[in-house]
Amino acid sequence: MDRRQFLKTTGLTVAASAAGTFAAPQILRAAEPIRIGLMAPLSGVVAAGGREIVEGFNMYWEERGKKAAGRAVEVIVEDDAGNPDTALQKARRLVEQAKVDFLFGNLLANTGLAVASYVKGNGVPYFIPVIAADDLTQRNRIKNVIRVAGYTASQMPRPLADWALKQGYKRIATISQDYTFGHEQCAGFAQVFTEGGGQIVAQLWNPLNTADFSPYIGQLGDLKIDAVFAMELGADASRFMKQYSDFGLKGRIPLLGAQNFTDQSVIRTLGEECDGIISSAHFAEGSDNPETQKFVKAYSAKYGKMPSLYGFSHYSGAMWVDQVIEQLKGDISNRDVFIDAVLKSQLTNSPLGRPVRFDDYGNPIYDVYIRKVVKNKDGKYWNVPIETYPAVSQFWTYKPEDYLKNPPFSRDNQGIKK
Amino acid sequence: MSSTVSAIQRSALGFVLVLVIFGTLPLVVSSYQMSIANEILIFALLAMSIDVLAGYAGRTSLGHGALFGISTYVVIYWTSVYGGSAWVGCLLGVVVATLVAAIFAAFAVRVSGVYFLLLTLALGMIVWGVCLRWTSITGGENGIRGVGRPDLIASPTAFYYATLAVVLLMTFLIWRFVRSPFGLTLRGIRDSESRMRSLGYGTSAHMFVAFTVTGFFAGVAGALYALFNNFVSPSTVQLSQSVEGLLMAIIGGIGTLFGSFIGAAAIIMLENFVSAYTARWQMVLGVMFIVTMIFAPQGILGTLRMLLIRKR
């Protein structure tokens, strides 16, 4: 190549690439992927639930060909180890290093609250389908922390308390894991039940990871009660049901549970001891709604097990945000516009089979099922709706303004009417 | 005499290295990597506070993570619940951590060896239990959110340099402390407590002061962590925090002070960068500990020092 030829080609290349750079912004916008940071506990005590979060989330994007409004979607998964300090570190990495457009996920309330306090400072949208801490959509709201396809802890047990009153139950004892999520769920139940004329005879609190429930079950057996309300999740739930049945209380005192108590993640490994337990939730894998069944079939085919609440919530959460991205034609560069659009949007075509929208405080309003654990035709236990409470908000029948004047629930403040 | 001079030279080299390496980092790394470096500095200070007891007084503490966390709790509580200024909060945090350290010390001076380990472990667990159960103050499992840093150090770079300045100052104080006659007495107690006592030294009083002073340093690290993390929950005071601080001191080299920087850097970088490639990063960490214990029982810096001395 002689010198002239060299200059010519180099000049052309430089000119072409310069033109490319100037012309690029338009093309790049469409080509640049949407980056999503998903955090879930993949190690530690709640790792099983964490994996289902990732499964549900990925399943949605795979069905959509990993695209939203024509833009490629890139999901970056990080392990928060169920520890708030680790969760914070990972959130920082996702936002500052991986430059994600928004964050998703986390399972334990304390990890979610840690990340929430971080994004409060920098405005990165953060979606929390599982973090249920009441005050994130009540007294300590953060605009860019949004509960897509999520719920508050005290929201779901309220219809169950109402249902219990209708069954003629007068005296109920509660047993719950002794931490905030348990306190809030129990309080939702206790408040509605006592205001309707029922009596909470005793409240037992067991530490997380209780190996032996016999002292608690012994107490429950002596209380002369009409039913027990149990809020346990994970291994505690299976152990409690097993021992409740071993001690002969099953069939003698009806057992009611919070939504996680009879979640698929718990009952898929259990036998008869979970049969007939009543709980309340917005999702029931045994619902005969065709949309729900379509989702349950697809999930079972892909992962060889029925979906849990964790998998369902993240599938639906991804769907909700995707629908908003479509509506904005892929342009989510303006965070305020994006967040406002999410808050005004409705989730349609979800596995619930009916549209879902937010209340004025950013918490979804659901039709809540009273569910019963029964065997399906494959011989597996699942939750089947036996009654529906339409449009249940986090404030139940109270006026939000009045409700928020009360202090938040705790172990000592269970909203019990004296 | 010449060995004293070279010891001072060595420490001066340590200071210069820390200053140069950490001082120039923000010019070359991204903001996320700078936050990692910031965390390394804070945890190096915690590791150093443990190293003073472990390396110079021969007492391995598993309670310093709790002292660290107490300070973090006080700062966050003061600024977010009480609404006070962050500067006063930091001061209070350090004072409270020091006071609690003095209470710990009153118990801990009575024992040594494995009993010291167990006692500090138990005291640390009490702090953790209180933070978990005293929901009305600590927010229980959910912890407390902070309100952000004061304007002066709000930007990550400003806060990074502020941390570096504080940590360097504390390192200097610790260095002076262990090289003082008081520090020499501690070493004497480490080697033979009964002999020191028969020579007329009040060993209990010395241990009491040493423990309380290290509590002060752990408290400073905890206050910095409050400003850094802007959030506190029981996981900040739990046992694994103490263990991590101790492991950092061990990996870097017990009784080397500057080894704490190396140990903190090794563990925190492993946690953050290896975990991006594999969910099994804890196994990598485990293998690293085993390799260190077999091939470099004095820690990274301790072994380097040994090699240098042998070469001469």
XYZ file of C-alpha atoms in Angstrom:
730
model
C 0.000 0.000 0.000
C 1.561 3.341 -0.981
C 1.313 6.444 1.120
C -1.469 8.051 -0.874
C -3.555 4.918 -0.792
C -2.959 4.705 2.983
C -4.083 8.289 3.579
C -7.156 7.749 1.484
C -8.339 4.653 3.266
C -7.502 5.975 6.732
C -9.252 9.240 5.982
C -12.320 7.427 4.764
C -12.392 5.172 7.794
C -12.041 8.101 10.177
C -14.735 10.063 8.379
C -17.068 7.096 8.340
C -16.633 6.339 12.017
C -17.062 10.013 12.915
C -20.276 10.141 10.947
C -21.290 6.929 12.667
C -20.692 8.493 16.070
C -22.765 11.542 15.263
C -25.537 9.530 13.746
C -25.374 7.005 16.551
C -27.621 8.402 19.320
C -30.795 7.615 17.410
C -29.775 4.085 16.555
C -28.098 3.403 19.895
C -31.210 4.223 21.891
C -33.071 1.386 20.269
C -30.123 -0.979 20.330
C -28.981 -0.313 23.878
C -30.335 -3.000 26.204
C -32.516 -2.337 29.234
C -30.446 -3.483 32.166
C -32.268 -4.857 35.213
C -30.564 -5.644 38.515
C -32.263 -8.563 40.286
C -31.285 -9.289 43.880
C -32.304 -12.479 45.661
C -30.944 -14.547 48.543
C -29.179 -17.391 46.735
C -27.223 -18.465 49.815
C -28.247 -18.546 53.469
C -31.423 -19.763 55.198
C -33.944 -18.481 52.656
C -31.994 -19.549 49.576
C -34.798 -21.851 48.359
C -37.216 -18.920 48.109
C -34.496 -16.820 46.493
C -34.061 -19.311 43.689
C -37.793 -19.233 42.968
C -37.605 -15.445 42.683
C -34.978 -15.793 39.956
C -36.932 -18.579 38.233
C -40.182 -16.631 38.060
C -38.449 -13.474 36.908
C -36.400 -15.179 34.190
C -39.353 -17.221 33.002
C -41.237 -14.052 32.103
C -38.387 -12.529 30.113
C -37.678 -15.785 28.323
C -41.316 -15.982 27.240
C -40.961 -12.460 25.860
C -37.774 -13.362 23.978
C -35.808 -11.157 26.400
C -37.171 -8.018 24.805
C -39.270 -5.088 25.962
C -40.660 -2.579 23.451
C -38.084 -3.750 20.922
C -35.140 -3.227 23.267
C -33.112 -6.179 24.478
C -33.454 -6.935 28.185
C -30.419 -7.904 30.202
C -31.023 -9.291 33.710
C -28.083 -9.184 36.125
C -28.608 -11.438 39.135
C -26.866 -10.812 42.465
C -26.937 -12.828 45.688
C -27.937 -10.731 48.722
C -27.275 -13.677 51.106
C -30.327 -12.626 53.165
C -28.149 -10.009 54.854
C -28.943 -6.262 54.678
C -25.304 -5.163 54.530
C -24.602 -7.530 51.642
C -27.791 -6.403 49.906
C -26.622 -2.790 50.130
C -23.222 -3.656 48.694
C -24.835 -5.518 45.813
C -27.288 -2.706 45.128
C -24.363 -0.291 44.937
C -22.561 -2.574 42.528
C -25.606 -2.949 40.294
C -26.309 0.779 40.163
C -22.814 2.233 40.070
C -20.847 -0.456 38.262
C -23.338 -2.390 36.147
C -25.358 0.823 35.470
C -28.738 -0.874 35.652
C -31.874 1.054 34.694
C -33.757 -0.208 37.737
C -33.558 -2.698 40.603
C -35.850 -5.594 41.403
C -36.267 -8.179 44.103
C -34.993 -9.115 47.581
C -36.916 -11.416 49.874
C -36.387 -10.541 53.540
C -37.855 -7.263 54.764
C -34.592 -6.071 56.303
C -32.691 -6.488 53.023
C -35.446 -4.628 51.178
C -35.478 -1.780 53.693
C -31.698 -1.419 53.423
C -31.847 -1.151 49.639
C -34.836 1.214 49.906
C -32.815 3.601 52.049
C -30.047 3.504 49.442
C -32.259 4.239 46.420
C -34.017 6.989 48.352
C -30.829 9.001 47.919
C -30.238 8.420 44.212
C -33.731 7.990 42.749
C -33.129 4.647 41.026
C -36.504 2.881 40.600
C -36.695 -0.174 42.856
C -39.487 -2.755 42.502
C -40.381 -5.026 45.415
C -42.849 -7.831 44.659
C -42.076 -9.663 47.921
C -40.904 -7.068 50.470
C -44.050 -6.638 52.548
C -43.038 -4.227 55.336
C -46.224 -2.213 55.992
C -44.655 1.203 56.275
C -43.068 1.201 52.797
C -46.534 1.988 51.446
C -47.887 3.602 54.598
C -45.988 5.876 56.933
C -42.515 5.889 55.318
C -43.231 5.966 51.626
C -40.402 6.438 49.123
C -41.545 7.508 45.693
C -39.175 5.347 43.648
C -39.772 2.204 45.735
C -42.789 0.513 44.162
C -44.630 -2.613 45.165
C -45.468 -4.068 41.738
C -47.419 -7.292 42.212
C -46.551 -7.116 45.927
C -48.590 -6.685 49.083
C -48.336 -5.372 52.627
C -47.945 -7.888 55.429
C -51.135 -6.973 57.295
C -53.272 -6.800 54.128
C -53.816 -10.508 53.441
C -54.826 -11.970 56.844
C -57.696 -9.490 57.344
C -60.225 -11.252 55.079
C -59.329 -14.512 56.813
C -60.246 -12.995 60.181
C -63.570 -11.877 58.758
C -64.159 -15.360 57.351
C -63.299 -16.906 60.747
C -65.932 -14.730 62.417
C -68.502 -15.946 59.877
C -67.649 -19.554 60.769
C -68.696 -18.711 64.316
C -65.200 -18.904 65.785
C -65.137 -16.880 69.009
C -61.818 -17.745 70.645
C -58.601 -17.924 68.613
C -54.939 -18.142 69.590
C -52.129 -17.009 67.291
C -48.645 -18.401 66.903
C -46.116 -16.553 64.817
C -42.464 -16.178 64.053
C -41.088 -13.462 66.270
C -40.021 -10.777 63.805
C -41.571 -7.810 62.069
C -43.183 -9.661 59.162
C -44.835 -11.997 61.681
C -45.900 -9.182 64.006
C -47.558 -7.302 61.139
C -49.406 -10.294 59.698
C -50.663 -11.378 63.120
C -51.781 -7.851 63.879
C -53.826 -7.622 60.677
C -55.647 -10.768 61.728
C -56.012 -9.851 65.408
C -57.339 -6.370 64.666
C -60.149 -7.467 62.365
C -61.018 -10.489 64.487
C -61.333 -8.581 67.781
C -63.165 -5.632 66.211
C -65.709 -8.136 64.906
C -66.344 -9.431 68.404
C -63.856 -12.293 68.522
C -61.335 -12.843 71.269
C -57.595 -13.407 70.871
C -56.987 -15.765 73.783
C -53.205 -15.949 73.534
C -50.389 -14.890 71.261
C -47.330 -17.127 71.102
C -44.105 -15.970 69.464
C -41.473 -18.488 68.432
C -37.962 -17.513 67.319
C -37.021 -18.031 63.680
C -35.757 -21.562 63.076
C -37.560 -23.258 65.948
C -36.526 -26.904 65.889
C -39.140 -28.170 68.341
C -42.684 -26.782 68.566
C -43.893 -29.139 71.305
C -43.914 -26.513 74.101
C -46.020 -24.197 71.931
C -48.345 -26.912 70.697
C -48.788 -28.142 74.263
C -49.976 -24.682 75.286
C -52.320 -24.392 72.303
C -53.928 -27.715 73.190
C -54.913 -26.493 76.673
C -56.476 -23.165 75.705
C -60.040 -24.286 74.836
C -60.011 -22.406 71.542
C -62.067 -22.624 68.369
C -59.104 -22.268 65.976
C -55.398 -21.475 65.697
C -53.959 -18.807 63.412
C -50.370 -19.652 62.443
C -47.875 -17.396 60.708
C -44.768 -19.418 59.875
C -42.720 -19.666 56.737
C -40.057 -21.922 55.327
C -38.848 -24.869 57.374
C -40.675 -23.595 60.484
C -43.984 -23.966 58.663
C -43.359 -27.594 57.675
C -42.153 -28.474 61.177
C -45.144 -26.819 62.800
C -47.688 -28.611 60.586
C -45.945 -31.909 61.102
C -45.904 -31.620 64.887
C -49.426 -30.181 65.023
C -50.568 -33.349 63.346
C -48.272 -35.647 65.407
C -49.667 -34.251 68.659
C -53.193 -35.021 67.533
C -54.421 -31.427 67.331
C -55.110 -31.720 63.630
C -58.781 -32.403 63.120
C -59.496 -31.328 66.716
C -58.709 -27.599 66.452
C -59.007 -26.060 62.951
C -55.780 -24.548 61.667
C -55.762 -21.201 59.835
C -52.615 -19.831 58.259
C -51.087 -16.699 56.811
C -50.400 -16.872 53.082
C -46.812 -18.126 53.317
C -47.832 -20.875 55.722
C -49.406 -23.033 53.006
C -47.366 -21.660 50.103
C -46.230 -24.191 47.486
C -42.647 -23.708 48.676
C -43.782 -25.323 51.964
C -46.487 -27.841 51.101
C -44.907 -29.388 48.028
C -42.798 -31.577 50.302
C -45.585 -32.371 52.772
C -48.194 -35.088 52.975
C -51.496 -35.359 54.838
C -50.459 -32.991 57.626
C -51.182 -29.955 55.409
C -54.561 -31.247 54.209
C -57.498 -28.908 54.841
C -55.618 -25.918 56.238
C -57.301 -22.594 55.456
C -55.334 -19.497 54.475
C -55.864 -16.265 52.550
C -53.946 -14.778 49.628
C -54.365 -13.030 46.296
C -52.842 -15.965 44.432
C -54.052 -19.560 44.520
C -52.338 -22.054 42.258
C -55.464 -24.247 42.456
C -57.804 -21.562 41.121
C -59.851 -22.679 38.100
C -59.227 -19.348 36.371
C -57.839 -20.232 32.904
C -55.064 -17.590 33.111
C -53.892 -18.999 36.434
C -53.943 -22.558 35.136
C -52.032 -21.560 31.996
C -49.300 -20.076 34.200
C -49.219 -23.027 36.608
C -48.896 -25.472 33.690
C -46.125 -23.485 32.014
C -44.201 -23.079 35.263
C -44.559 -26.755 36.177
C -43.406 -27.801 32.715
C -40.333 -25.572 32.936
C -39.201 -26.203 36.509
C -40.870 -29.466 37.464
C -42.813 -27.976 40.373
C -45.820 -25.756 40.915
C -45.123 -22.018 41.340
C -44.791 -20.537 44.806
C -45.791 -17.034 45.803
C -42.181 -15.909 45.236
C -42.071 -17.187 41.657
C -45.551 -15.893 40.877
C -44.884 -12.429 42.327
C -41.707 -11.901 40.344
C -43.246 -13.223 37.148
C -46.142 -10.797 37.551
C -43.868 -7.977 38.723
C -41.757 -8.337 35.576
C -44.929 -8.386 33.479
C -46.249 -5.222 35.126
C -43.058 -3.248 34.511
C -42.788 -4.630 30.965
C -46.289 -3.390 30.170
C -45.312 0.101 31.307
C -42.104 -0.004 29.239
C -44.224 -0.939 26.187
C -46.565 1.927 26.935
C -43.578 4.340 27.072
C -42.250 2.829 23.815
C -39.059 1.718 25.476
C -37.980 5.147 26.678
C -37.460 4.938 30.443
C -34.637 7.473 30.566
C -36.788 9.951 32.508
C -37.228 8.288 35.885
C -40.037 10.533 37.101
C -42.093 9.846 33.997
C -41.359 6.136 34.322
C -42.361 5.961 37.999
C -45.526 8.004 37.505
C -46.487 5.784 34.584
C -46.035 2.673 36.723
C -48.113 4.074 39.572
C -50.954 5.000 37.185
C -50.840 1.716 35.289
C -52.900 -1.437 35.598
C -51.569 -4.947 35.423
C -53.554 -6.881 32.824
C -53.337 -10.434 31.486
C -51.500 -11.578 34.593
C -51.778 -15.118 35.979
C -54.400 -13.734 38.371
C -56.798 -13.467 35.435
C -58.147 -10.070 36.491
C -56.691 -6.563 36.348
C -54.786 -5.151 39.330
C -54.186 -1.477 40.145
C -52.499 0.536 42.891
C -54.247 2.436 45.665
C -53.241 6.073 46.267
C -50.380 4.901 48.458
C -48.684 2.625 45.918
C -49.946 -0.721 47.198
C -51.927 -3.030 44.879
C -55.596 -3.754 45.536
C -56.433 -7.418 45.107
C -59.345 -9.778 45.138
C -58.260 -11.986 48.030
C -59.089 -15.681 48.129
C -59.836 -17.765 51.184
C -57.941 -20.914 50.202
C -58.068 -24.520 51.322
C -55.271 -27.050 50.890
C -56.577 -30.063 48.969
C -55.129 -32.812 46.792
C -55.350 -32.260 43.026
C -55.889 -34.974 40.440
C -52.139 -35.621 40.216
C -52.103 -36.409 43.923
C -50.244 -33.183 44.824
C -51.456 -30.720 47.450
C -52.391 -27.235 46.340
C -54.414 -24.211 47.454
C -57.960 -23.992 46.085
C -60.134 -20.866 46.538
C -63.333 -21.431 48.493
C -64.423 -17.801 48.807
C -63.381 -14.441 47.356
C -63.181 -11.025 49.023
C -63.197 -8.457 46.191
C -60.974 -5.349 46.126
C -59.098 -5.699 49.411
C -56.739 -2.776 49.986
C -54.033 -2.471 52.589
C -56.437 -0.344 54.651
C -59.234 -2.964 54.694
C -62.426 -0.999 55.480
C -60.711 1.841 57.338
C -60.195 5.341 56.000
C -56.501 5.666 55.095
C -56.120 9.049 56.835
C -57.513 7.697 60.120
C -55.648 4.436 59.839
C -52.285 6.134 59.374
C -52.734 8.122 62.593
C -52.291 4.902 64.567
C -48.786 3.758 65.411
C -47.286 0.965 63.235
C -47.819 -2.634 64.330
C -45.279 -4.348 66.549
C -45.184 -7.265 68.922
C -46.723 -5.071 71.617
C -49.141 -3.199 69.375
C -51.326 -5.849 67.745
C -54.311 -3.584 67.126
C -56.404 -5.705 69.497
C -59.679 -4.086 70.521
C -60.023 -4.208 74.279
C 19.169 0.746 68.429
C 19.424 0.101 64.713
C 16.509 -2.309 64.905
C 14.356 0.449 66.467
C 15.255 2.804 63.657
C 14.355 0.219 61.044
C 11.073 -0.484 62.841
C 10.198 3.204 62.654
C 11.259 3.283 59.032
C 9.112 0.266 58.319
C 6.074 1.878 59.921
C 6.752 5.117 58.052
C 6.825 3.081 54.863
C 3.475 1.584 55.847
C 1.928 5.026 56.335
C 3.308 6.280 53.029
C 2.072 3.198 51.174
C -1.444 3.485 52.618
C -1.512 7.202 51.859
C -0.253 6.813 48.294
C -2.312 3.757 47.362
C -5.594 4.842 48.921
C -4.961 8.536 48.192
C -4.623 8.036 44.436
C -7.347 5.404 44.026
C -10.218 7.834 43.377
C -8.295 9.214 40.390
C -8.254 5.874 38.617
C -11.276 3.833 39.739
C -15.044 4.046 39.268
C -17.349 5.321 41.982
C -18.399 1.799 42.905
C -14.800 0.663 43.337
C -14.188 3.748 45.430
C -17.024 2.717 47.737
C -15.339 -0.670 48.110
C -12.051 1.065 48.983
C -13.973 3.179 51.480
C -15.337 0.063 53.128
C -11.861 -1.467 53.195
C -10.540 1.555 55.111
C -13.345 1.356 57.680
C -12.941 -2.353 58.258
C -9.158 -2.046 58.386
C -9.651 0.242 61.386
C -11.915 -2.332 63.050
C -9.368 -5.075 62.311
C -6.588 -2.918 63.779
C -8.552 -2.396 66.990
C -8.829 -6.169 67.301
C -5.172 -6.577 66.347
C -4.041 -4.429 69.277
C -5.568 -6.908 71.709
C -4.794 -10.045 69.718
C -1.305 -9.170 68.538
C 0.066 -7.074 71.393
C -1.830 -8.241 74.468
C -2.445 -11.843 73.437
C -6.228 -11.649 73.910
C -8.484 -12.651 71.017
C -11.735 -10.688 71.197
C -15.003 -11.689 69.553
C -16.856 -8.671 70.936
C -15.435 -5.816 68.898
C -17.936 -6.204 66.074
C -20.629 -5.432 68.654
C -18.776 -2.317 69.875
C -18.452 -1.237 66.248
C -22.183 -1.786 65.694
C -23.215 0.034 68.886
C -21.553 3.144 67.558
C -23.324 2.679 64.202
C -26.675 2.330 65.972
C -26.125 5.438 68.100
C -25.172 7.584 65.099
C -28.149 6.453 62.999
C -30.574 6.737 65.919
C -29.328 10.194 66.854
C -29.566 11.558 63.310
C -32.741 9.896 62.022
C -34.984 9.322 65.053
C -33.830 12.122 67.312
C -33.026 14.458 64.423
C -29.670 15.612 65.803
C -26.586 16.658 63.878
C -24.392 13.946 62.397
C -21.215 15.390 63.938
C -22.655 15.238 67.454
C -24.010 11.789 66.594
C -20.558 10.518 65.663
C -19.124 11.915 68.861
C -21.876 10.270 70.899
C -21.460 6.988 69.027
C -17.769 6.853 69.838
C -18.389 7.815 73.475
C -21.072 5.171 73.934
C -18.933 2.490 72.262
C -16.044 3.421 74.562
C -18.257 3.281 77.654
C -19.671 -0.108 76.695
C -16.114 -1.260 76.004
C -15.220 -0.194 79.559
C -18.083 -2.312 80.916
C -16.956 -5.257 78.771
C -13.415 -4.679 79.961
C -14.436 -4.843 83.629
C -15.559 -8.419 82.995
C -12.929 -9.378 80.487
C -9.812 -8.482 82.501
C -10.546 -11.351 84.847
C -9.902 -14.025 82.242
C -7.481 -14.894 79.481
C -7.056 -17.441 76.733
C -10.095 -19.304 75.532
C -12.201 -17.931 78.393
C -11.536 -14.407 77.154
C -12.732 -15.512 73.725
C -15.909 -17.016 75.162
C -16.656 -14.079 77.431
C -16.291 -11.480 74.681
C -18.387 -13.720 72.441
C -21.150 -13.802 75.065
C -21.019 -10.041 75.628
C -21.252 -9.470 71.885
C -24.245 -11.799 71.663
C -25.988 -9.809 74.414
C -25.608 -6.630 72.375
C -26.975 -8.422 69.318
C -29.913 -9.769 71.332
C -30.737 -6.314 72.669
C -30.621 -4.780 69.187
C -32.900 -7.505 67.846
C -35.456 -7.395 70.667
C -35.618 -3.755 71.736
C -37.864 -3.027 68.779
C -39.138 0.369 69.941
C -35.592 1.790 69.863
C -33.682 -0.304 67.322
C -36.458 -1.187 64.878
C -35.796 -4.890 65.508
C -34.981 -7.049 62.505
C -35.844 -4.198 60.119
C -33.220 -1.836 61.521
C -33.205 1.955 61.161
C -32.706 4.036 58.045
C -30.336 6.997 58.218
C -30.892 10.491 56.853
C -27.764 10.801 54.753
C -24.452 12.523 55.350
C -23.907 16.197 56.214
C -23.386 18.412 53.143
C -19.659 18.823 53.722
C -18.984 15.131 53.164
C -22.062 14.264 51.118
C -20.206 13.523 47.886
C -18.615 10.063 47.768
C -15.177 11.517 46.990
C -15.269 13.980 49.879
C -16.395 11.269 52.251
C -13.715 8.921 50.956
C -10.957 11.409 51.716
C -12.497 12.220 55.087
C -12.472 8.508 55.910
C -8.879 8.210 54.748
C -7.839 11.142 56.940
C -9.613 9.781 60.013
C -8.323 6.251 59.488
C -4.742 7.475 58.989
C -4.976 9.597 62.144
C -6.347 6.623 64.111
C -3.646 4.375 62.665
C -1.047 6.816 63.891
C -2.621 6.915 67.362
C -2.765 3.112 67.515
C 0.827 2.934 66.335
C 1.922 5.372 69.053
C -0.154 3.448 71.578
C 1.452 0.060 70.923
C 4.954 1.550 70.777
C 4.591 3.437 74.062
C 5.867 2.033 77.375
C 2.248 1.081 77.946
C 2.285 -0.979 74.756
C 5.519 -2.648 75.829
C 3.867 -3.619 79.108
C 1.025 -5.178 77.105
C 3.533 -7.263 75.209
C 5.028 -8.288 78.503
C 1.603 -9.403 79.710
C 1.109 -11.342 76.491
C 4.362 -13.231 77.021
C 3.969 -13.865 80.747
C 1.282 -12.293 82.838
C 2.538 -13.769 86.109
C 6.037 -12.407 85.581
C 4.696 -8.930 84.837
C 2.597 -9.069 87.956
C 5.541 -10.142 90.092
C 7.520 -7.235 88.632
C 4.902 -4.941 90.105
C 2.774 -4.109 87.044
C -0.978 -3.802 87.548
C -1.846 -6.222 84.760
C -5.602 -5.964 85.273
C -5.521 -2.176 85.103
C -3.419 -2.374 81.938
C -5.809 -4.807 80.299
C -8.767 -2.659 81.319
C -7.280 0.422 79.696
C -6.179 -1.500 76.609
C -9.629 -3.001 76.068
C -11.384 0.333 76.547
C -9.012 2.119 74.168
C -9.541 -0.502 71.447
C -13.268 -0.059 72.004
C -12.767 3.614 71.194
C -11.122 2.720 67.865
C -13.830 0.206 67.012
C -16.349 2.946 67.837
C -14.710 5.375 65.404
C -14.883 2.715 62.689
C -18.546 2.111 63.543
C -19.384 5.816 63.307
C -17.718 5.992 59.877
C -19.700 2.930 58.843
C -22.941 4.664 59.871
C -22.105 7.578 57.583
C -21.052 5.200 54.831
C -23.953 2.722 54.922
C -26.729 5.068 56.083
C -28.561 2.063 57.525
C -28.201 -0.208 60.523
C -29.757 -3.523 61.505
C -28.805 -6.362 63.858
C -26.566 -7.866 61.164
C -24.177 -4.975 61.835
C -23.623 -6.073 65.448
C -23.835 -9.809 64.981
C -21.069 -12.288 65.644
C -20.013 -12.583 62.009
C -18.967 -8.928 62.121
C -16.505 -9.641 64.943
C -15.321 -12.798 63.236
C -14.773 -10.956 59.968
C -12.724 -8.269 61.721
C -10.637 -10.932 63.431
C -10.100 -12.844 60.182
C -8.943 -9.646 58.489
C -6.386 -9.122 61.230
C -5.249 -12.749 60.977
C -4.966 -12.802 57.177
C -2.986 -9.580 57.186
C -0.826 -10.692 60.070
C -1.480 -10.506 63.798
C 0.622 -7.882 65.539
C 1.522 -6.020 62.344
C -1.133 -3.233 62.363
C -0.676 -2.467 58.655
C -1.534 -6.070 57.879
C -5.130 -5.108 58.720
C -5.280 -3.045 55.520
C -4.139 -6.047 53.506
C -6.535 -8.405 55.296
C -9.501 -6.052 54.921
C -8.697 -5.516 51.254
C -8.325 -9.249 50.605
C -11.625 -10.235 52.240
C -13.789 -7.368 51.011
C -12.499 -7.585 47.451
C -13.047 -11.318 47.453
C -16.621 -10.824 48.683
C -17.390 -8.294 45.988
C -15.490 -9.334 42.922
C -15.447 -13.111 43.208
C -19.171 -13.154 43.984
C -19.792 -11.591 40.589
C -18.463 -14.775 38.985
C -19.675 -17.523 41.310
C -22.282 -17.965 44.016
C -19.758 -20.221 45.766
C -17.492 -17.344 46.782
C -17.620 -18.434 50.391
C -15.795 -21.612 49.381
C -13.079 -19.535 47.772
C -12.824 -17.593 51.028
C -12.543 -20.831 53.005
C -9.805 -22.170 50.769
C -7.949 -18.881 51.136
C -8.042 -19.155 54.934
C -6.752 -22.699 54.886
C -3.945 -21.825 52.485
C -3.006 -18.823 54.623
C -2.941 -20.888 57.800
C -0.750 -23.595 56.247
C 1.703 -21.510 54.239
C 1.650 -18.164 55.994
C 0.546 -18.678 59.607
C 1.807 -15.197 60.491
C -0.450 -13.658 57.894
C 0.522 -11.994 54.640
C 2.438 -9.061 56.108
C 3.917 -11.162 58.916
C 5.329 -13.634 56.417
C 6.713 -10.897 54.172
C 8.470 -9.406 57.181
C 9.927 -12.780 58.134
C 11.254 -13.289 54.609
C 12.872 -9.839 54.628
C 14.577 -10.432 57.975
C 15.834 -13.842 56.875
C 17.271 -12.315 53.693
C 19.426 -9.961 55.710
